[in-house]
Amino acid sequence: QSTNFQGIKLLNGNFDYQTSGVSAALADFRINAAKFSGDSLDVDVVVTQSAQQGQLFLSLGGSTLDFGGADSGAITFEVTGSEGSRELSFESGTSLTDIVNAINSFEDVTGVTASAASGATGITLSSTNFGSDEFVSVDVNNEAGITAASAQTGLYGFDAGSVDTTRIAAFNSTAADNGVRDAGQDVNATVNGIQATARGKTLTINTDFLDTEITLTTGAAQTLATSNAFTITGGGADFQLSGEVSIAGRVTLGIQNTSTRLLGNSDVGFLDDLGSGKTFNVVNGDLEDAQKIVSEAISQVSSTRGRLGAFQTNVVASTQRSLSISFENTSAAESIIRDADFAEETASLTRSQILTQASTQILTLANQTPQSALSLLG
C-alpha cells in the first residue's frame, strides 16, 4: 500500500493491464507485457491437444470385494502419484465406498483421488492435477486368498476420459503384479498464433509483443476449440528506449496488484482467505490448503520481483549504459573537432619558422655577390 515512486503507487494495480471480454474458459491469467499500435489487442487461444489427468480404472467385479468361496482373503496394493505412495490392504467383504474413502484419506500424501459412480463395479483413480508431471500407478503386492474362480479375476487399467481413447490399455492380474502406470498430458495450444509452452492447464508465451500466462478451466483444457480469451484495452507501463519513437523501440511492463485478495489462484484459494474467521484461517481452518495458498503467494511475489529486477538490469540499465557510452564517444569526437591538437600545431609552427629562417638566409647570401661586384666598380 505504501510502495510508490514520485507519488505514484506501484503495487496497487496502477500499472496492470486493463482487459475486457474475459472468457469463461479462463480460470486465471496474468499479463506481464503487451504492446500494440491500435486501441486494443485481442488474445485468442486455440487448443489443439487436451489436458489429461493420469487415470486408471480398478475393476473389482461388484460393489464389494468378493473373493469367492469362504469370506476370506485380502488384497494389498500400492497407490502411487506425483506426491508419493501409500500401501493399502482390504479384506473380502470391503465395500467400494470404504475403499474409495481409504484412498482419498491419503490424497495429500499420494496426489491421487478415487471415485465410484452409483452402481459401479470398480473404482476410478485419478491424479489430483493435470499434466505430464502427474501420474497414477497401482502395484498389487499381495493377492492372498484370491482364486481364479473369484469375482476379481483381473484388474484393468485405462484412461477413463473420452478424449484420448488411444491411451486405453488393459492388463491382467499378472501385469498388475508388476505395476501399471498412466501419466497425464499437458494441454497443447497456440496463443495469437504462437505455440505456447504448457504445463498442465497453464499456457505461457513470451514474445516481443505479448508476455502472458493463462490457466484454462478443466472443461476448456479438455476441449479442442478456439476462443477469444480476452481483449487488452490499455494499461501497463511503456518505455520508449530507442532513438526513434515507434512500436519497434518500445518496451512494456505490467505490474499486477499484489493485495492479499489477489495473491493466490482460483484452484487453491487466495491469501485473504487465511484471515480470522475465513475458511483457511490458522486457528481452526484447513491448514494444509492454507499452506498451499501461502506457497502460491510466495511464488507470485518472487516472480514479480524477478521480472522487475530483470527489467531494470537487462533492459533499462543496459540501455542507459549504452547511451552513456554513445554520449562519451560523441563528446570525444566533438572535442577533437572543436579543440586544436597542441602538439600538431606546435610542430607545424616550428616547421614554418625553420622554413622562414632558411629562406631569409638564402636571400641574404644571394644579395652578397651583387654587393661585392658593385663595391669593386666604385
Phi, psi and omega in degrees: 000334185255353181287118181212165176224118182054039176084357180260121178290137187259332190247016181255014179096004178302326183251021172277162181272142175271138182229161175216163177061039181292126183288147176291349179284352182261129175274317178209157172203151177224135178249114182269331179197145177199135174224139182207152186271337181269201181278341184204168178223120177276137178246114183249138180242129177241111179275119182251348176212132185285153171277142182225151169270156166292136188208134176227154175246125180259104182278123182245358173077000180177182182280350175222159175289127180223107185269006176078155179063225179294147182283075184216180179095167180206157175233134178238126177220157182253125177258126183233139175222191184293339181270335182158198184222160178209133178267133182232145180231134182226138179266164177301137182100351178290133182280159177301321181299318180293323178294316179300314181297322180294316180294318182291336179293342179250023182303316181291338180277320186258332187077024181233137175243154180238150177209154178216124179287159179300129180080006182287157178247016180198180185237136174265124178255126183230146173291148182298321184244173180261157172122166183290343177279348182263149178200165173230133179226138176234128180231114181281119183262334183208130178236033183303129177089355179269123181251163180296336182276354183285169180294331180267078181271355180185160174248146182232132180241133176198164175280113185286352179291154182265356185277312187247077184286345181291346182271001181294131179214123180265152176213146180268183186296331177294316177295325180296329178299331180268000179089146176226145188219140175227125182263156177282191185212135178283149173292147177239126184202163172246147176239114185053040177083356180260130178297123184271150170277129188239145171217111185065239180260008185255132179249141179224132170228149179218095179241179180294335185253342182206127176232109184213157176232124186234128174250122182274154172291165182301314181296317181293323181290339181258006182242126177283108186200167175246135180214149172275107187293308179191170177238128177273122185252354180159191179093191182078174178245126181256138177232121177265104189253357179257168181291336181252132180283105180202167180292333181292327182264010182260139172238150185232160181210132175250132179241110184287159174292127183254029177289159184296335180285349182243350177278123187126197175207175186289340180284312185262336183117183184238159190298327181288352175287353177272359182293166181302129179084354180275172186301322185249030179296153188277004179267304181222021180269190180278099187287329180294315177289328176299321179296322178296321179295315180298319179298318179294320179296317178299318179299317181292318179295317179297320179297318179296316178299318180296317180296315181295318179295317179295321179296317180296313186282313190269341182248296184291309184295320180294322176294320178298316178297319179297318178293323179296318178295317178298319179296318179296316180294321179294318178297320178296318179296318179297321180298318179296321181289316185283315189267142178287148175275106189300314182298315181296318181291324177297315178298320179295319179295316179299318179299316180296320179297317180297316180296320180295316181295320179297317180297318180297318180296320180295317179296322179297314178296322181293329182280343183291322182295311177299325181293322179294320180294320179293325181292329178290323179290332183285000000 
